[in-house]
Amino acid sequence: LKYMAKFAEIYPDREFVQTVSAQIPWSHNIAILEKVKDPQQRIWYIEKTAENGWSHNVLIHQIESGLYQRQVLADKVTNFDHRLPSPQSELAVQTMKDPYVFDFIPFREDMLERDIEQALVRDVTKLLLEIGTGFAFLGNQYHMNVGGDDFYIDLLFYNLNLRCYVVIELKTGDFKPEYAGQLNFYLSAVDGILKKEQDNPSIGLLLCKSKNNVVAEYSLKDISKPIGVSEYKITSSLPDDLEKQLPSVEDIQKRIK
């Protein structure tokens, strides 16, 4: 009854209740009511829940990972508006996030690109959840033979909403301008070998540990293929303040002895 009273207070508009909030289950409405304070964000999460069919747990994960801030408010670095026709360019920008959060990957300080890639592929269901709606995973280290030379794409997807191939390259360090050139080549190869007449132009996404937005923008300015640059985060298991409160492995071993 308390939740119902709060719901009625927050959403006094009868038409909104009947047409918008009615699209999702009551438990989802309560989760959004409790965890999201901004009215515009509430409407966005309601619409995305209805659009994607998120379960209660997935909805909470999306809210707690700041999906709205990463997908709607993020200062995204792309050349999509110059390299893609409308409305594909707008949809591609909306699909992107910055940063991507791969918090399901066990964190190590010395992780290499291949380690991250393999960890993503091992839990491809969670990878697809984070990458977004409409993505079909086609493979990692996807082999392309160009002029007799072998090349390997880190991650290859097809997006059913965008109707195009999406090439993702992972980099463990800062963004560098030469990464855009490499991805531009991969996109040319995919468009020349895999793309069919009914497909839209392929899109590239560079995922780096960090980036300088100005450097990234200049790097994409004269690139011929549509490319976006985003950061990714791999959270270590526990916050520092909580980790300090827990016993170390050595302490536990001493107690067992």
Backbone as numpy.savetxt, mean C-alpha at the origin, in Angstrom:
# Nx Ny Nz CAx CAy CAz Cx Cy Cz
-27.11 0.06 24.24 -27.93 1.26 24.24 -27.07 2.53 24.24
-25.93 2.45 24.96 -25.03 3.61 24.99 -24.46 3.88 23.60
-24.08 2.81 22.89 -23.57 2.98 21.53 -24.66 3.53 20.60
-25.89 3.06 20.77 -27.00 3.53 19.94 -27.26 5.01 20.18
-27.18 5.42 21.46 -27.39 6.83 21.78 -26.27 7.69 21.18
-25.03 7.20 21.28 -23.90 7.93 20.72 -24.01 7.99 19.20
-24.43 6.89 18.59 -24.60 6.84 17.13 -25.62 7.87 16.69
-26.75 7.95 17.42 -27.80 8.91 17.06 -27.33 10.35 17.24
-26.48 10.56 18.23 -25.96 11.91 18.48 -24.96 12.33 17.40
-24.08 11.41 17.01 -23.05 11.72 16.02 -23.64 11.83 14.62
-24.64 10.99 14.31 -25.25 10.97 12.97 -26.73 11.37 13.06
-27.03 12.65 13.21 -28.43 13.08 13.33 -29.18 13.06 12.01
-28.44 13.02 10.88 -29.07 13.06 9.56 -29.66 11.69 9.22
-30.99 11.60 9.17 -31.66 10.33 8.91 -31.27 9.76 7.54
-31.16 10.63 6.54 -30.82 10.14 5.20 -29.42 9.53 5.18
-28.46 10.15 5.90 -27.11 9.59 5.97 -27.14 8.21 6.61
-27.88 8.07 7.69 -27.96 6.78 8.39 -28.54 5.70 7.48
-29.56 6.06 6.71 -30.23 5.07 5.88 -29.46 4.73 4.61
-28.70 5.69 4.08 -28.06 5.47 2.78 -26.57 5.17 2.88
-25.87 5.73 3.87 -24.43 5.56 3.96 -24.05 4.54 5.03
-24.36 4.83 6.29 -23.95 3.93 7.37 -24.65 2.58 7.30
-25.81 2.53 6.63 -26.54 1.26 6.53 -25.85 0.28 5.59
-24.83 0.73 4.87 -24.13 -0.15 3.93 -23.23 -1.16 4.64
-22.91 -0.93 5.91 -21.97 -1.80 6.63 -22.61 -2.30 7.92
-22.10 -3.43 8.48 -22.67 -3.99 9.71 -22.54 -3.04 10.91
-23.36 -3.28 11.90 -23.38 -2.45 13.11 -22.02 -2.45 13.81
-21.36 -3.62 13.90 -20.07 -3.71 14.58 -19.02 -2.85 13.88
-19.10 -2.76 12.55 -18.17 -1.93 11.79 -18.44 -0.45 12.07
-19.73 -0.09 12.14 -20.08 1.29 12.45 -19.54 1.69 13.82
-19.65 0.80 14.78 -19.17 1.09 16.13 -17.66 1.26 16.14
-16.94 0.41 15.40 -15.49 0.51 15.33 -15.07 1.87 14.77
-15.74 2.30 13.70 -15.43 3.60 13.10 -15.79 4.73 14.06
-16.92 4.59 14.73 -17.37 5.60 15.69 -16.37 5.77 16.82
-15.82 4.65 17.28 -14.90 4.68 18.42 -13.49 5.13 18.03
-13.03 4.74 16.86 -11.62 4.93 16.52 -11.35 6.12 15.60
-12.39 6.67 14.96 -12.19 7.78 14.01 -13.00 8.98 14.50
-12.35 10.09 14.71 -13.01 11.28 15.26 -13.45 12.26 14.18
-12.74 12.31 13.06 -13.06 13.27 12.02 -14.24 12.78 11.18
-15.30 13.61 11.00 -16.50 13.18 10.25 -16.20 12.77 8.82
-15.31 13.50 8.14 -15.00 13.17 6.75 -14.29 11.82 6.65
-13.40 11.56 7.60 -12.71 10.27 7.61 -13.69 9.14 7.90
-14.65 9.38 8.79 -15.65 8.35 9.08 -16.40 7.93 7.82
-16.84 8.93 7.05 -17.56 8.64 5.81 -16.66 7.84 4.86
-15.39 8.25 4.77 -14.45 7.55 3.87 -14.29 6.09 4.28
-14.11 5.82 5.57 -13.95 4.43 6.02 -15.22 3.62 5.82
-16.38 4.24 6.01 -17.65 3.54 5.74 -17.73 3.15 4.27
-17.42 4.10 3.39 -17.51 3.83 1.94 -16.50 2.78 1.51
-15.28 2.84 2.04 -14.25 1.87 1.67 -14.58 0.48 2.22
-15.17 0.43 3.41 -15.58 -0.86 3.97 -16.62 -1.51 3.08
-17.62 -0.72 2.65 -18.67 -1.25 1.77 -18.09 -1.66 0.41
-17.17 -0.85 -0.09 -16.58 -1.11 -1.42 -15.72 -2.35 -1.42
-14.95 -2.56 -0.34 -13.96 -3.66 -0.32 -14.42 -4.87 0.47
-15.53 -4.76 1.18 -16.01 -5.90 1.97 -15.09 -6.27 3.12
-14.48 -5.27 3.77 -13.56 -5.55 4.87 -14.28 -6.23 6.04
-13.61 -7.20 6.63 -14.11 -7.78 7.87 -13.88 -6.77 9.00
-14.43 -7.06 10.17 -14.27 -6.16 11.33 -12.80 -5.99 11.67
-12.05 -7.10 11.69 -10.62 -7.03 12.04 -9.80 -6.28 10.99
-10.13 -6.49 9.72 -9.41 -5.79 8.66 -9.69 -4.29 8.74
-10.93 -3.92 9.00 -11.28 -2.50 9.15 -10.47 -1.86 10.26
-10.40 -2.52 11.41 -9.63 -1.97 12.54 -8.16 -1.83 12.17
-7.63 -2.83 11.47 -6.23 -2.76 11.03 -6.00 -1.57 10.11
-6.92 -1.35 9.19 -6.78 -0.23 8.25 -6.83 1.11 8.97
-7.71 1.22 9.96 -7.80 2.46 10.73 -6.53 2.68 11.54
-6.09 1.64 12.23 -4.92 1.78 13.12 -3.62 1.98 12.33
-3.59 1.53 11.08 -2.40 1.76 10.25 -2.45 3.11 9.54
-3.51 3.89 9.82 -3.61 5.23 9.24 -3.84 5.24 7.74
-4.70 4.34 7.25 -4.89 4.22 5.80 -5.36 5.53 5.17
-6.25 6.24 5.83 -6.76 7.50 5.27 -5.62 8.50 5.06
-4.77 8.61 6.07 -3.64 9.55 5.97 -2.67 9.12 4.88
-2.46 7.80 4.73 -1.48 7.29 3.77 -2.00 7.28 2.34
-3.33 7.21 2.19 -3.89 7.09 0.84 -4.53 8.39 0.36
-5.11 9.16 1.26 -5.82 10.37 0.85 -4.99 11.63 1.08
-4.35 11.73 2.24 -3.64 12.95 2.61 -2.16 12.94 2.22
-1.63 11.78 1.84 -0.20 11.66 1.56 0.23 12.57 0.41
1.43 13.13 0.53 2.03 13.94 -0.53 2.72 12.98 -1.51
1.96 12.49 -2.48 2.43 11.43 -3.35 3.30 11.97 -4.47
4.36 11.22 -4.79 5.27 11.61 -5.86 5.04 10.67 -7.04
4.42 11.19 -8.11 4.16 10.41 -9.32 4.25 11.34 -10.53
4.28 10.72 -11.71 4.11 11.48 -12.95 2.85 11.01 -13.67
1.92 10.40 -12.92 0.74 9.80 -13.51 -0.09 10.80 -14.32
-0.22 12.03 -13.80 -1.08 13.01 -14.49 -0.53 13.40 -15.86
0.78 13.22 -16.09 1.39 13.55 -17.37 1.57 12.33 -18.27
1.52 11.13 -17.70 1.83 9.93 -18.47 0.66 8.97 -18.65
-0.48 9.27 -18.00 -1.65 8.40 -18.11 -2.87 9.22 -18.53
-3.74 8.62 -19.33 -4.99 9.31 -19.69 -5.94 9.36 -18.50
-6.84 10.32 -18.52 -7.90 10.38 -17.51 -9.01 9.40 -17.93
-9.66 8.67 -17.03 -9.56 8.75 -15.57 -8.54 7.79 -14.94
-7.75 7.07 -15.78 -6.80 6.12 -15.21 -5.79 6.82 -14.31
-5.38 8.04 -14.67 -4.39 8.75 -13.88 -4.91 9.05 -12.47
-6.17 9.52 -12.39 -6.76 9.82 -11.08 -6.92 8.56 -10.24
-7.36 7.47 -10.88 -7.56 6.21 -10.16 -6.22 5.65 -9.68
-5.17 5.79 -10.50 -3.85 5.29 -10.11 -3.32 6.05 -8.90
-3.51 7.37 -8.88 -3.08 8.18 -7.74 -3.84 7.77 -6.49
-5.15 7.57 -6.62 -5.96 7.17 -5.47 -5.55 5.80 -4.94
-5.07 4.94 -5.82 -4.67 3.58 -5.42 -3.39 3.59 -4.60
-2.50 4.55 -4.87 -1.20 4.61 -4.19 -1.32 4.98 -2.72
-0.32 4.55 -1.94 -0.19 4.93 -0.54 1.23 5.43 -0.30
1.40 6.20 0.75 2.74 6.62 1.14 2.72 6.99 2.62
3.35 6.17 3.49 4.12 4.98 3.14 3.24 3.73 3.10
3.78 2.66 2.53 3.19 1.33 2.67 3.71 0.74 3.98
2.86 0.01 4.66 3.24 -0.56 5.96 3.25 -2.08 5.86
4.44 -2.66 5.92 4.60 -4.11 5.89 4.93 -4.59 7.30
4.00 -4.38 8.22 4.26 -4.70 9.63 4.16 -6.19 9.93
3.85 -6.99 8.91 3.79 -8.44 9.11 5.13 -9.12 8.80
6.13 -8.32 8.40 7.46 -8.87 8.11 8.32 -8.84 9.37
8.92 -9.94 9.76 9.85 -9.94 10.91 11.02 -9.02 10.61
11.27 -8.07 11.50 12.27 -7.03 11.25 13.68 -7.49 11.59
14.64 -7.16 10.68 16.07 -7.35 10.95 16.81 -6.12 10.41
17.83 -5.70 11.13 18.58 -4.52 10.72 19.30 -4.72 9.38
19.75 -5.97 9.12 20.58 -6.22 7.94 19.79 -6.78 6.76
18.49 -6.50 6.71 17.65 -7.07 5.65 18.06 -6.54 4.28
18.11 -7.44 3.30 18.38 -7.08 1.92 17.06 -7.02 1.15
17.12 -6.48 -0.06 15.91 -6.38 -0.87 15.27 -7.75 -1.08
16.11 -8.76 -1.35 15.58 -10.11 -1.59 14.90 -10.67 -0.34
15.45 -10.36 0.86 14.83 -10.82 2.11 13.42 -10.25 2.26
13.28 -8.96 1.99 11.97 -8.30 2.10 11.01 -8.88 1.08
11.49 -9.03 -0.14 10.66 -9.57 -1.21 10.15 -10.96 -0.87
11.04 -11.83 -0.37 10.64 -13.19 -0.03 9.64 -13.21 1.13
9.84 -12.29 2.10 8.91 -12.21 3.23 7.53 -11.75 2.76
7.50 -10.83 1.81 6.22 -10.36 1.27 5.49 -11.49 0.54
6.24 -12.26 -0.23 5.63 -13.34 -1.01 5.15 -14.46 -0.10
5.87 -14.70 1.02 5.46 -15.76 1.95 4.08 -15.47 2.54
3.76 -14.19 2.71 2.45 -13.83 3.25 1.72 -12.96 2.24
1.47 -13.54 1.06 0.96 -12.76 -0.06 -0.44 -12.22 0.22
-1.21 -12.90 1.10 -2.55 -12.41 1.43 -2.48 -11.05 2.11
-1.55 -10.92 3.06 -1.39 -9.63 3.75 -0.76 -8.60 2.83
0.11 -9.05 1.94 0.70 -8.14 0.96 -0.40 -7.54 0.08
-1.31 -8.37 -0.42 -2.38 -7.89 -1.27 -3.32 -6.95 -0.52
-3.53 -7.22 0.77 -4.37 -6.34 1.58 -3.75 -4.96 1.68
-2.42 -4.90 1.85 -1.73 -3.62 1.98 -1.59 -2.93 0.63
-1.32 -3.68 -0.43 -1.15 -3.07 -1.75 -2.45 -2.42 -2.20
-3.60 -3.06 -1.94 -4.87 -2.42 -2.25 -5.82 -3.28 -3.05
-6.93 -2.67 -3.44 -8.02 -3.37 -4.10 -7.71 -3.68 -5.56
-8.11 -4.87 -5.99 -8.05 -5.21 -7.41 -6.73 -5.76 -7.90
-5.76 -5.98 -6.99 -4.45 -6.47 -7.42 -4.42 -8.00 -7.46
-3.91 -8.53 -8.57 -3.67 -9.96 -8.70 -2.16 -10.17 -8.79
-1.63 -11.05 -7.95 -0.19 -11.28 -7.87 0.23 -12.25 -8.96
1.18 -11.85 -9.79 1.64 -12.69 -10.91 2.98 -13.35 -10.65
3.77 -12.82 -9.71 5.03 -13.48 -9.40 6.09 -12.51 -8.90
7.10 -13.10 -8.26 8.28 -12.33 -7.85 9.49 -12.84 -8.63
10.49 -11.95 -8.79 11.62 -12.23 -9.66 11.10 -12.75 -11.01
10.13 -12.01 -11.52 9.46 -12.40 -12.77 10.43 -12.25 -13.94
10.64 -13.34 -14.64 11.67 -13.39 -15.69 11.18 -12.73 -16.98
12.03 -11.84 -17.50 11.77 -11.21 -18.80 13.04 -11.36 -19.65
12.87 -11.85 -20.85 14.00 -11.97 -21.78 13.86 -10.86 -22.82
14.85 -9.97 -22.82 14.82 -8.83 -23.75 16.08 -8.88 -24.61
15.90 -9.14 -25.89 17.03 -9.18 -26.81 18.07 -10.23 -26.45
17.62 -11.32 -25.83 18.53 -12.39 -25.45 19.13 -12.23 -24.07
18.89 -11.09 -23.41 19.38 -10.88 -22.04 18.26 -11.12 -21.04
18.63 -11.64 -19.88 17.65 -11.96 -18.84 17.54 -10.83 -17.82
16.29 -10.51 -17.47 16.01 -9.51 -16.45 14.93 -10.06 -15.52
14.93 -9.58 -14.26 14.02 -10.12 -13.26 13.34 -8.98 -12.50
12.02 -8.94 -12.60 11.21 -7.92 -11.93 10.94 -8.38 -10.50
11.14 -7.49 -9.54 10.95 -7.86 -8.13 9.55 -8.42 -7.89
8.52 -7.64 -8.20 7.14 -8.07 -7.99 6.29 -7.60 -9.17
5.50 -8.50 -9.73 4.63 -8.15 -10.85 3.18 -8.44 -10.48
2.32 -7.45 -10.72 0.89 -7.57 -10.44 0.10 -7.18 -11.69
-1.18 -7.55 -11.66 -2.14 -6.99 -12.61 -3.27 -6.40 -11.79
-3.64 -5.15 -12.10 -4.73 -4.51 -11.36 -6.00 -4.53 -12.20
-7.02 -5.18 -11.68 -8.26 -5.37 -12.43 -9.05 -4.08 -12.57
-8.90 -3.15 -11.62 -9.61 -1.88 -11.71 -8.93 -0.94 -12.71
-7.60 -0.91 -12.67 -6.85 -0.06 -13.59 -6.68 -0.70 -14.97
-6.90 -2.01 -15.03 -6.73 -2.77 -16.27 -5.32 -2.64 -16.83
-4.34 -2.86 -15.96 -2.96 -2.75 -16.42 -2.03 -3.56 -15.53
-0.84 -3.82 -16.04 0.21 -4.45 -15.25 0.82 -3.41 -14.32
1.21 -3.86 -13.14 1.87 -2.98 -12.16 3.18 -3.63 -11.76
4.28 -2.94 -12.02 5.62 -3.43 -11.71 6.11 -2.74 -10.44
6.50 -3.54 -9.44 6.99 -2.97 -8.18 8.45 -3.36 -7.98
9.28 -2.36 -7.72 10.69 -2.58 -7.42 10.97 -2.14 -5.98
11.66 -2.99 -5.22 11.98 -2.73 -3.82 13.42 -2.28 -3.67
13.64 -1.24 -2.88 14.99 -0.77 -2.58 15.11 -0.56 -1.07
16.19 -1.09 -0.49 16.34 -1.02 0.97 16.88 0.31 1.46
17.40 1.14 0.57 17.97 2.42 1.00 17.16 3.61 0.52
17.82 4.77 0.42 17.19 5.99 -0.06 16.92 5.88 -1.56
15.93 6.65 -2.00 15.65 6.73 -3.43 16.83 7.34 -4.18
17.16 6.77 -5.34 18.20 7.31 -6.21 17.63 7.49 -7.61
18.03 8.55 -8.32 17.46 8.82 -9.65 17.59 7.67 -10.63
18.68 6.90 -10.52 18.86 5.80 -11.48 17.82 4.69 -11.32
17.19 4.61 -10.14 16.14 3.61 -9.96 14.97 3.85 -10.91
14.66 5.12 -11.16 13.55 5.45 -12.07 13.87 4.99 -13.49
15.13 5.15 -13.90 15.52 4.70 -15.23 15.41 3.20 -15.40
15.81 2.47 -14.37 15.70 1.01 -14.40 14.24 0.57 -14.50
13.37 1.19 -13.70 11.96 0.82 -13.72 11.31 1.23 -15.04
11.74 2.33 -15.60 11.23 2.77 -16.90 11.51 1.70 -17.97
12.70 1.11 -17.90 13.06 0.03 -18.83 12.16 -1.19 -18.64
11.94 -1.58 -17.37 11.08 -2.73 -17.09 9.67 -2.51 -17.63
9.16 -1.30 -17.48 7.81 -1.00 -17.97 7.74 -1.08 -19.49
8.79 -0.62 -20.16 8.84 -0.74 -21.62 8.82 -2.20 -22.04
9.56 -3.03 -21.29 9.60 -4.46 -21.59 8.25 -5.12 -21.36
7.59 -4.78 -20.26 6.27 -5.36 -19.97 5.27 -4.92 -21.03
5.30 -3.63 -21.40 4.37 -3.15 -22.42 4.63 -3.81 -23.77
5.90 -4.09 -24.06 6.24 -4.69 -25.35 5.99 -6.18 -25.42
6.10 -6.89 -24.28 6.03 -8.35 -24.28 4.70 -8.88 -23.72
4.23 -8.31 -22.62 3.06 -8.85 -21.93 1.75 -8.13 -22.24
1.83 -6.82 -22.38 0.63 -6.01 -22.54 -0.14 -6.37 -23.81
-1.47 -6.53 -23.65 -2.35 -6.79 -24.79 -3.02 -5.49 -25.23
-3.67 -5.54 -26.36 -4.29 -4.33 -26.93 -5.32 -3.72 -25.99
-6.04 -4.58 -25.25 -7.11 -4.09 -24.37 -6.58 -3.57 -23.03
-5.30 -3.79 -22.74 -4.71 -3.32 -21.48 -4.33 -1.85 -21.56
-4.43 -1.18 -20.43 -3.94 0.19 -20.30 -2.43 0.18 -20.11
-1.76 1.34 -20.26 -0.31 1.40 -20.06 0.09 0.88 -18.68
1.16 0.12 -18.63 1.64 -0.44 -17.36 2.14 0.67 -16.45
2.06 0.43 -15.15 2.43 1.42 -14.13 3.55 0.84 -13.28
4.50 1.69 -12.90 5.59 1.27 -12.03 5.50 1.92 -10.67
5.92 1.19 -9.65 5.96 1.73 -8.28 7.29 1.38 -7.65
8.04 2.40 -7.28 9.31 2.22 -6.58 9.06 2.35 -5.09
9.38 1.30 -4.34 9.24 1.33 -2.89 10.63 1.42 -2.27
10.89 2.53 -1.61 12.20 2.78 -1.00 12.05 2.98 0.50
13.14 2.75 1.22 13.12 2.94 2.67 12.87 4.41 3.01
13.39 5.30 2.19 13.15 6.73 2.37 13.38 7.43 1.03
12.87 8.67 0.94 13.02 9.40 -0.31 13.06 10.90 -0.03
13.77 11.61 -0.89 13.71 13.06 -0.93 12.70 13.42 -2.01
11.59 14.02 -1.63 10.51 14.27 -2.58 10.95 15.13 -3.77
11.79 16.12 -3.52 12.24 17.00 -4.60 13.08 16.22 -5.61
14.01 15.40 -5.11 14.84 14.58 -5.98 13.98 13.60 -6.78
12.99 12.98 -6.11 12.11 12.03 -6.79 11.29 12.72 -7.87
10.78 13.91 -7.58 9.97 14.63 -8.57 10.79 15.00 -9.81
12.02 15.47 -9.61 12.88 15.79 -10.74 13.24 14.54 -11.54
13.41 13.42 -10.84 13.78 12.17 -11.51 12.67 11.66 -12.42
11.41 11.92 -12.03 10.27 11.43 -12.80 9.83 12.39 -13.90
10.34 13.62 -13.84 9.83 14.69 -14.71 9.89 14.32 -16.18
11.01 13.78 -16.65 11.17 13.48 -18.07 11.17 11.97 -18.37
10.77 11.18 -17.37 10.63 9.73 -17.58 9.39 9.49 -18.44
9.50 8.59 -19.42 8.41 8.40 -20.38 7.27 7.54 -19.85
7.55 6.68 -18.87 6.54 5.75 -18.36 5.94 6.25 -17.05
4.69 5.86 -16.74 4.04 6.28 -15.48 4.64 5.56 -14.27
5.22 6.35 -13.36 5.91 5.79 -12.19 5.54 6.59 -10.95
5.38 5.89 -9.85 5.19 6.52 -8.55 6.30 6.06 -7.61
6.63 6.92 -6.65 7.66 6.60 -5.66 7.05 6.73 -4.27
7.15 5.67 -3.48 6.63 5.68 -2.11 7.66 5.09 -1.16
7.52 5.45 0.10 8.33 4.81 1.13 7.57 3.60 1.66
8.31 2.71 2.34 7.67 1.60 3.03 8.23 1.52 4.45
7.43 0.98 5.34 7.83 0.84 6.74 7.73 -0.63 7.14
8.75 -1.09 7.84 8.70 -2.40 8.48 8.86 -2.15 9.96
7.79 -2.27 10.73 7.87 -1.93 12.15 8.52 -3.05 12.93
9.46 -2.70 13.81 9.99 -3.71 14.71 8.90 -4.08 15.69
9.01 -5.24 16.29 7.90 -5.85 16.99 7.31 -5.03 18.12
8.13 -4.32 18.87 7.62 -3.62 20.05 8.17 -2.19 20.13
7.34 -1.25 20.61 7.86 0.09 20.87 8.92 0.05 21.96
9.86 1.01 21.93 10.98 1.02 22.87 10.52 1.05 24.32
9.52 1.88 24.63 9.10 2.01 26.03 8.49 0.72 26.56
7.79 -0.02 25.67 7.20 -1.30 26.09 8.27 -2.37 26.17
9.21 -2.35 25.22 10.26 -3.36 25.20 11.11 -3.31 26.47
11.33 -2.09 27.01 12.14 -1.93 28.21 11.47 -2.55 29.44
10.14 -2.66 29.41 9.41 -3.21 30.54 9.42 -4.73 30.57
9.82 -5.34 29.45 9.79 -6.80 29.36 11.16 -7.40 29.68
11.19 -8.61 30.24 12.47 -9.25 30.55 13.21 -9.64 29.28
14.53 -9.60 29.32 15.34 -10.01 28.18 15.39 -11.53 28.10
15.91 -12.03 27.00 16.07 -13.48 26.84 16.96 -14.03 27.95
18.03 -13.29 28.27 18.96 -13.71 29.33 18.26 -13.81 30.68
17.40 -12.84 30.99 16.66 -12.86 32.25 15.77 -14.08 32.35
15.09 -14.39 31.23 14.18 -15.55 31.22 14.97 -16.84 31.41
16.13 -16.93 30.76 16.96 -18.14 30.87 17.44 -18.33 32.31
17.80 -17.24 32.97 18.25 -17.31 34.36 17.14 -17.82 35.28
15.92 -17.33 35.04 14.77 -17.75 35.87 14.48 -19.23 35.68
14.60 -19.70 34.41 14.35 -21.12 34.15 15.37 -21.99 34.89
16.62 -21.53 34.93 17.68 -22.29 35.61 17.45 -22.29 37.11
